[in-house]
Tab-separated table of C-alpha atoms in Angstrom:
chain	number	residue	atom	x	y	z
A	1229	MET	CA	14.719	0.461	-69.835
A	1230	SER	CA	17.637	-0.944	-72.074
A	1231	ALA	CA	19.391	-4.249	-71.220
A	1232	ALA	CA	22.510	-2.274	-70.535
A	1233	SER	CA	20.723	0.327	-68.052
A	1234	ALA	CA	18.969	-2.681	-66.467
A	1235	SER	CA	21.972	-4.670	-65.748
A	1236	TRP	CA	21.723	-3.729	-61.934
A	1237	LEU	CA	18.758	-6.044	-61.942
A	1238	ASP	CA	21.148	-8.948	-62.225
A	1239	ALA	CA	22.670	-8.311	-59.038
A	1240	LEU	CA	19.384	-8.563	-57.022
A	1241	PRO	CA	19.501	-11.744	-54.903
A	1242	ALA	CA	17.315	-14.670	-56.005
A	1243	ASP	CA	15.073	-14.213	-52.985
A	1244	PHE	CA	14.611	-10.554	-53.193
A	1245	TYR	CA	10.902	-11.031	-53.952
A	1246	ASP	CA	10.501	-13.124	-50.712
A	1247	GLN	CA	12.132	-10.198	-48.998
A	1248	LEU	CA	9.915	-7.663	-50.483
A	1249	ALA	CA	6.542	-9.459	-50.557
A	1250	HIS	CA	4.972	-8.018	-47.466
A	1251	CYS	CA	6.341	-4.629	-48.392
A	1252	LEU	CA	4.799	-4.686	-51.859
A	1253	SER	CA	1.491	-6.047	-50.549
A	1254	LEU	CA	1.270	-3.287	-47.678
A	1255	HIS	CA	2.288	-0.577	-49.888
A	1256	GLY	CA	0.051	-1.504	-52.619
A	1257	MET	CA	-3.095	-1.564	-50.327
A	1258	ALA	CA	-2.000	1.882	-49.002
A	1259	CYS	CA	-1.474	3.280	-52.412
A	1260	ALA	CA	-5.042	1.855	-53.441
A	1261	GLU	CA	-6.556	3.678	-50.363
A	1262	LEU	CA	-4.779	6.937	-51.252
A	1263	LEU	CA	-5.802	6.901	-54.938
A	1264	SER	CA	-9.396	6.198	-54.137
A	1265	GLN	CA	-9.667	9.641	-52.432
A	1266	PRO	CA	-11.535	12.087	-54.224
A	1267	ALA	CA	-8.663	14.888	-54.031
A	1268	ALA	CA	-5.825	12.319	-55.241
A	1269	GLN	CA	-6.346	13.531	-59.038
A	1270	PRO	CA	-2.983	15.526	-58.907
A	1271	LEU	CA	-1.168	12.604	-57.674
A	1272	ILE	CA	-2.649	10.450	-60.279
A	1273	ALA	CA	-1.532	12.724	-62.982
A	1274	LEU	CA	2.045	12.946	-61.442
A	1275	SER	CA	2.581	9.427	-60.794
A	1276	GLY	CA	0.656	7.879	-63.679
A	1277	LEU	CA	-0.725	5.436	-61.459
A	1278	GLY	CA	-4.518	4.453	-61.288
A	1279	LEU	CA	-6.385	1.876	-59.290
A	1280	ASP	CA	-6.230	-0.412	-62.324
A	1281	THR	CA	-2.477	-0.174	-62.381
A	1282	VAL	CA	-2.091	-0.643	-58.603
A	1283	GLN	CA	-4.331	-3.761	-58.873
A	1284	GLN	CA	-1.998	-4.967	-61.616
A	1285	LEU	CA	1.188	-4.432	-59.657
A	1286	ASN	CA	-0.547	-6.152	-56.627
A	1287	GLN	CA	-0.634	-9.250	-58.725
A	1288	ILE	CA	3.122	-9.655	-58.512
A	1289	GLN	CA	3.852	-12.964	-56.709
A	1290	THR	CA	7.301	-14.280	-57.971
A	1291	HIS	CA	10.821	-12.991	-58.365
A	1292	GLU	CA	10.432	-13.242	-62.258
A	1293	ALA	CA	7.230	-11.240	-62.266
A	1294	LEU	CA	9.109	-8.639	-60.060
A	1295	LEU	CA	11.947	-8.486	-62.566
A	1296	THR	CA	9.618	-8.155	-65.423
A	1297	ALA	CA	7.782	-5.280	-63.819
A	1298	LEU	CA	11.130	-3.514	-63.126
A	1299	ARG	CA	12.302	-4.116	-66.827
A	1300	THR	CA	9.122	-3.037	-68.364
A	1301	THR	CA	7.247	-0.531	-66.102
A	1302	PRO	CA	9.666	0.374	-63.361
A	1303	LEU	CA	8.326	3.935	-62.685
A	1304	GLN	CA	4.972	2.326	-61.920
A	1305	LEU	CA	6.305	0.216	-59.008
A	1306	TYR	CA	8.534	3.137	-58.014
A	1307	HIS	CA	5.447	5.253	-57.564
A	1308	LEU	CA	3.577	2.475	-55.728
A	1309	LEU	CA	6.177	2.190	-53.129
A	1310	LEU	CA	6.502	5.926	-52.905
A	1311	LEU	CA	2.947	6.806	-52.588
A	1312	GLY	CA	2.280	3.818	-50.387
A	1313	ARG	CA	5.143	4.835	-48.140
A	1314	LEU	CA	3.799	8.212	-47.804
A	1315	THR	CA	0.301	6.962	-46.862
A	1316	LEU	CA	1.545	4.556	-44.275
A	1317	ASP	CA	2.861	7.557	-42.256
A	1318	THR	CA	-0.702	8.918	-42.022
A	1319	ASN	CA	-4.123	8.262	-40.711
A	1320	LEU	CA	-5.021	7.372	-44.224
A	1321	ALA	CA	-3.453	4.017	-43.691
A	1322	THR	CA	-5.700	3.208	-40.622
A	1323	PRO	CA	-8.245	1.031	-42.382
A	1324	VAL	CA	-5.332	-0.699	-44.281
A	1325	LEU	CA	-3.533	-1.553	-41.164
A	1326	ALA	CA	-6.693	-2.716	-39.353
A	1327	TYR	CA	-7.447	-5.073	-42.282
A	1328	VAL	CA	-3.761	-6.307	-42.257
A	1329	GLN	CA	-3.868	-7.050	-38.498
A	1330	ARG	CA	-7.192	-9.034	-38.869
A	1331	GLN	CA	-6.056	-11.139	-41.832
A	1332	MET	CA	-2.633	-11.949	-40.413
A	1333	SER	CA	-4.186	-12.358	-36.898
A	1334	ILE	CA	-1.268	-10.581	-35.277
A	1335	THR	CA	-0.965	-8.409	-32.323
A	1336	PRO	CA	-0.704	-4.625	-32.295
A	1337	GLU	CA	2.883	-4.757	-31.391
A	1338	GLN	CA	3.581	-7.443	-34.288
A	1339	LEU	CA	1.739	-4.765	-36.740
A	1340	VAL	CA	4.052	-2.162	-35.643
A	1341	GLN	CA	6.991	-4.206	-36.341
A	1342	LEU	CA	5.716	-5.115	-39.778
A	1343	ARG	CA	4.815	-1.566	-40.763
A	1344	THR	CA	8.492	-0.419	-39.684
A	1345	TYR	CA	10.211	-3.340	-41.604
A	1346	CYS	CA	8.278	-2.585	-44.613
A	1347	LEU	CA	9.052	1.205	-44.383
A	1348	GLU	CA	12.828	0.570	-43.773
A	1349	LEU	CA	12.789	-1.798	-46.832
A	1350	SER	CA	10.748	0.549	-49.028
A	1351	GLY	CA	13.081	3.489	-48.265
A	1352	ALA	CA	16.184	1.431	-49.040
A	1353	PHE	CA	14.821	0.137	-52.183
A	1354	LEU	CA	13.643	3.498	-53.314
A	1355	SER	CA	17.184	4.831	-53.068
A	1356	THR	CA	18.328	2.099	-55.059
A	1357	LEU	CA	15.604	2.824	-57.829
A	1358	GLU	CA	16.480	6.434	-57.765
A	1359	GLU	CA	20.034	5.666	-58.824
A	1360	HIS	CA	19.035	3.634	-61.809
A	1361	LEU	CA	15.942	4.710	-63.041
A	1362	PRO	CA	15.392	7.649	-65.595
A	1363	ALA	CA	13.497	10.603	-64.648
A	1364	PRO	CA	9.852	10.963	-65.920
A	1365	ALA	CA	9.256	13.167	-68.995
A	1366	GLY	CA	9.478	16.997	-67.810
A	1367	SER	CA	11.576	16.341	-64.726
A	1368	ALA	CA	15.337	16.920	-64.489
A	1369	SER	CA	15.862	14.005	-62.175
A	1370	LEU	CA	13.897	11.393	-60.256
A	1371	GLY	CA	14.800	13.060	-57.020
A	1372	LEU	CA	13.234	16.292	-57.973
A	1373	HIS	CA	10.173	14.490	-59.330
A	1374	ARG	CA	9.812	12.934	-56.044
A	1375	LEU	CA	9.822	16.305	-54.231
A	1376	ARG	CA	6.937	17.161	-56.545
A	1377	VAL	CA	4.923	14.208	-55.685
A	1378	GLU	CA	5.595	14.714	-52.045
A	1379	GLU	CA	4.470	18.377	-52.148
A	1380	ALA	CA	1.300	17.104	-53.850
A	1381	PHE	CA	0.755	14.611	-51.415
A	1382	GLU	CA	1.102	17.397	-48.566
A	1383	GLU	CA	-1.403	19.383	-50.125
A	1384	LEU	CA	-3.902	16.606	-50.301
A	1385	LEU	CA	-3.483	15.907	-46.494
A	1386	ALA	CA	-3.720	19.722	-45.706
A	1387	GLY	CA	-6.947	19.866	-47.704
A	1388	GLN	CA	-8.340	16.841	-46.118
A	1389	GLN	CA	-7.421	18.109	-42.609
A	1390	ALA	CA	-9.299	21.437	-43.385
A	1391	GLN	CA	-12.426	19.516	-44.016
A	1392	LEU	CA	-12.335	17.747	-40.671
A	1393	PRO	CA	-14.660	18.924	-38.262
A	1394	ALA	CA	-12.697	20.789	-35.425
A	1395	ALA	CA	-15.531	21.413	-33.115
A	1396	ASN	CA	-19.238	20.297	-32.652
A	1397	LEU	CA	-21.234	22.984	-30.996
A	1398	ARG	CA	-24.790	23.175	-29.633
A	1399	LEU	CA	-25.688	26.899	-29.299
A	1400	ALA	CA	-28.304	28.645	-27.457
A	1401	GLU	CA	-30.447	31.301	-29.242
A	1402	PRO	CA	-28.394	34.381	-27.876
A	1403	GLN	CA	-25.117	32.617	-28.751
A	1404	LEU	CA	-26.057	31.913	-32.322
A	1405	GLN	CA	-27.434	35.519	-32.931
A	1406	MET	CA	-24.079	36.858	-31.513
A	1407	LEU	CA	-22.046	34.683	-34.096
A	1408	ARG	CA	-24.319	35.780	-36.892
A	1409	LEU	CA	-24.063	39.376	-36.050
A	1410	ALA	CA	-20.341	39.197	-35.875
A	1411	LEU	CA	-19.990	37.680	-39.252
A	1412	LEU	CA	-22.650	39.994	-40.773
A	1413	LEU	CA	-20.897	43.110	-39.200
A	1414	VAL	CA	-17.409	42.048	-40.533
A	1415	HIS	CA	-18.864	41.333	-44.057
A	1416	SER	CA	-20.541	44.541	-44.137
A	1417	LEU	CA	-17.555	46.784	-43.018
A	1418	PRO	CA	-16.788	48.901	-46.103
A	1419	GLN	CA	-13.458	47.648	-47.397
A	1420	ALA	CA	-12.345	50.988	-48.976
A	1421	ALA	CA	-13.335	53.157	-45.887
A	1422	ASP	CA	-10.855	55.751	-44.989
A	1423	HIS	CA	-10.037	54.066	-41.600
A	1424	PRO	CA	-6.826	52.163	-40.799
A	1425	PHE	CA	-8.770	49.621	-38.696
A	1426	LEU	CA	-11.122	48.826	-41.562
A	1427	ARG	CA	-8.180	48.459	-44.083
A	1428	ALA	CA	-6.329	46.196	-41.724
A	1429	VAL	CA	-9.355	44.037	-41.222
A	1430	GLY	CA	-9.677	43.744	-45.034
A	1431	LYS	CA	-6.385	42.348	-45.454
A	1432	LEU	CA	-7.179	39.204	-43.389
A	1433	PRO	CA	-7.906	36.377	-45.938
A	1434	GLN	CA	-10.357	34.657	-43.655
A	1435	LEU	CA	-12.560	37.747	-43.203
A	1436	THR	CA	-12.963	38.653	-46.654
A	1437	SER	CA	-16.571	39.073	-47.912
A	1438	ALA	CA	-16.134	35.929	-50.327
A	1439	ALA	CA	-14.487	34.039	-47.626
A	1440	LEU	CA	-17.344	34.878	-45.051
A	1441	GLU	CA	-20.352	34.241	-47.211
A	1442	PRO	CA	-20.416	30.401	-47.082
A	1443	LEU	CA	-20.305	30.392	-43.340
A	1444	ILE	CA	-23.000	33.032	-42.975
A	1445	GLU	CA	-25.188	30.989	-45.208
A	1446	ARG	CA	-24.591	28.064	-42.956
A	1447	LEU	CA	-25.223	29.774	-39.669
A	1448	SER	CA	-28.507	31.495	-41.205
A	1449	GLY	CA	-29.924	27.820	-41.655
A	1450	ILE	CA	-28.792	26.408	-38.022
A	1451	ARG	CA	-31.432	26.585	-35.204
A	1452	ALA	CA	-30.672	26.908	-31.512
A	1453	GLN	CA	-29.327	23.679	-29.984
A	1454	GLU	CA	-28.926	21.986	-33.272
A	1455	GLN	CA	-25.566	20.479	-33.924
A	1456	LEU	CA	-23.005	22.790	-35.690
A	1457	GLN	CA	-19.899	21.219	-36.951
A	1458	LEU	CA	-17.155	23.564	-37.695
A	1459	THR	CA	-13.764	22.979	-39.696
A	1460	MET	CA	-10.678	24.725	-38.383
A	1461	PRO	CA	-10.923	27.404	-41.029
A	1462	GLU	CA	-14.540	28.059	-40.062
A	1463	LEU	CA	-13.555	28.220	-36.404
A	1464	VAL	CA	-10.724	30.673	-37.214
A	1465	GLN	CA	-13.252	32.803	-39.183
A	1466	LEU	CA	-15.666	32.823	-36.115
A	1467	TYR	CA	-12.750	33.386	-33.666
A	1468	GLN	CA	-11.485	36.327	-35.624
A	1469	GLY	CA	-14.947	37.762	-36.554
A	1470	MET	CA	-16.189	37.747	-32.886
A	1471	GLN	CA	-13.150	39.658	-31.680
A	1472	VAL	CA	-13.414	42.247	-34.566
A	1473	CYS	CA	-16.910	42.541	-33.808
A	1474	GLY	CA	-16.152	43.249	-30.030
A	1475	MET	CA	-13.519	45.793	-31.075
A	1476	VAL	CA	-15.977	47.637	-33.237
A	1477	PHE	CA	-18.570	47.847	-30.566
A	1478	VAL	CA	-16.325	49.235	-27.941
A	1479	SER	CA	-14.684	51.791	-30.081
A	1480	ASP	CA	-16.080	54.690	-32.247
A	1481	VAL	CA	-15.903	52.817	-35.384
A	1482	MET	CA	-19.541	52.056	-35.741
A	1483	SER	CA	-20.480	55.727	-35.381
A	1484	ARG	CA	-17.743	56.749	-37.743
A	1485	ILE	CA	-18.827	54.561	-40.406
A	1486	GLY	CA	-22.465	55.023	-39.918
A	1487	LEU	CA	-23.402	51.405	-38.963
A	1488	GLU	CA	-25.106	51.913	-35.618
A	1489	ASP	CA	-28.591	51.532	-37.010
A	1490	ALA	CA	-27.874	48.747	-39.269
A	1491	PHE	CA	-26.435	46.715	-36.285
A	1492	PRO	CA	-28.133	47.569	-33.040
A	1493	MET	CA	-26.741	46.127	-29.829
A	1494	ILE	CA	-28.304	42.800	-28.819
A	1495	SER	CA	-28.902	41.741	-25.174
A	1496	VAL	CA	-27.885	38.508	-23.525
A	1497	GLU	CA	-31.406	37.827	-22.334
A	1498	GLU	CA	-33.588	36.624	-25.326
A	1499	GLY	CA	-36.894	38.284	-25.389
A	1500	ALA	CA	-36.306	40.775	-22.595
A	1501	ALA	CA	-39.359	42.908	-21.777
A	1502	SER	CA	-37.569	46.085	-21.533
A	1503	GLU	CA	-35.063	47.789	-23.977
A	1504	PRO	CA	-31.684	47.248	-22.452
A	1505	SER	CA	-29.524	50.355	-22.061
A	1506	PRO	CA	-26.347	51.041	-24.429
A	1507	ALA	CA	-24.044	50.055	-21.533
A	1508	SER	CA	-25.728	46.841	-20.953
A	1509	HIS	CA	-25.621	46.223	-24.675
A	1510	ARG	CA	-21.901	46.724	-24.803
A	1511	GLN	CA	-21.319	44.450	-21.698
A	1512	ALA	CA	-23.528	41.681	-23.310
A	1513	VAL	CA	-21.357	41.846	-26.601
A	1514	GLY	CA	-17.988	42.045	-24.508
A	1515	GLU	CA	-19.093	39.223	-22.368
A	1516	MET	CA	-19.984	36.947	-25.488
A	1517	VAL	CA	-16.831	37.787	-27.357
A	1518	SER	CA	-14.709	37.122	-24.415
A	1519	GLY	CA	-16.311	34.009	-23.427
A	1520	PHE	CA	-16.106	32.566	-26.998
A	1521	THR	CA	-12.499	33.695	-27.399
A	1522	ARG	CA	-11.476	31.925	-24.049
A	1523	TRP	CA	-13.255	28.725	-25.064
A	1524	VAL	CA	-11.350	28.533	-28.429
A	1525	GLN	CA	-8.094	29.146	-26.875
A	1526	GLN	CA	-8.514	26.648	-23.970
A	1527	THR	CA	-9.820	24.089	-26.353
A	1528	PHE	CA	-7.036	24.345	-28.946
A	1529	PRO	CA	-4.106	25.741	-26.954
A	1530	ASP	CA	-1.405	24.551	-29.197
A	1531	ASP	CA	-3.026	24.888	-32.597
A	1532	ALA	CA	-0.987	27.044	-34.970
A	1533	ASP	CA	-3.977	28.472	-36.944
A	1534	ILE	CA	-5.444	29.723	-33.734
A	1535	ALA	CA	-2.214	31.051	-32.588
A	1536	GLN	CA	-1.540	32.859	-35.963
A	1537	ALA	CA	-5.179	34.177	-35.883
A	1538	ARG	CA	-4.805	35.576	-32.317
A	1539	ARG	CA	-1.558	37.369	-33.424
A	1540	GLU	CA	-3.568	39.016	-36.332
A	1541	VAL	CA	-6.180	40.136	-34.017
A	1542	LEU	CA	-3.974	41.714	-31.475
A	1543	ALA	CA	-2.196	43.503	-34.434
A	1544	LEU	CA	-5.716	44.927	-35.193
A	1545	ALA	CA	-5.886	46.696	-31.874
A	1546	ASP	CA	-3.046	49.010	-32.887
A	1547	TYR	CA	-5.310	50.626	-35.545
A	1548	LEU	CA	-8.199	51.682	-33.313
């Protein structure tokens, strides 16, 4: 940054570092927590920050050191405040905030006040920096670059959320068999078959063969009453797969595509002595499908992914 372009720094009050100290410290810790995530590589590439750089910026302890950083590496400080600010609005900041509360011996209410103060200050200072700093190479403006960083951050959060367990189940043997059967059936539906229902099923991204295979493999290694942790994408697959399975069994699709022998009906009673009738087979499948469907909808009544999955399944019924 040239002397002319950095003249705005002369207007900063002499006690500006004192005002910013807590903000820098909190944002720096939050930024370090973020960049330590395995999925943070795109953010590291966009910001040019690494854990070593964050550690160096965290060593700023005087007004003179702050001015030096703003003159020599202003974009590093900008990204530290931006990424720290984004992180402080998520549960990624939970361990950071807990550490700060312990170290400062403050109440939860005081911690909320501190966080709010720091976010307000960083928001104002980021706006000031965007008025004076040049954009990184490849960006038309710092504001547009900020949008790219924020988009990458949202993608990181979405990826993390997808990997969090949404449900922990312990299934009885008949339930486990039903889930396996549903996924195997959907996986085996001929994608190119001349049937509008099958073509519609094949367009659902969660139910493609490639998407289903990891979950099919997981279920094959689970035994009855073992804990089964499901992420939300996996739960959506089971939710849709079970309902597609139910639709197939109560329609003429099985006979039309020649899968009756490959997927015989199962009974609810494990190890039943007598062979159940086709009617009891269909009833057993219907009860398990409706029971699982109700459980998902009651457990996640406001989940957008489940709502979307339900709309997609309801649309399939038009093709039967």
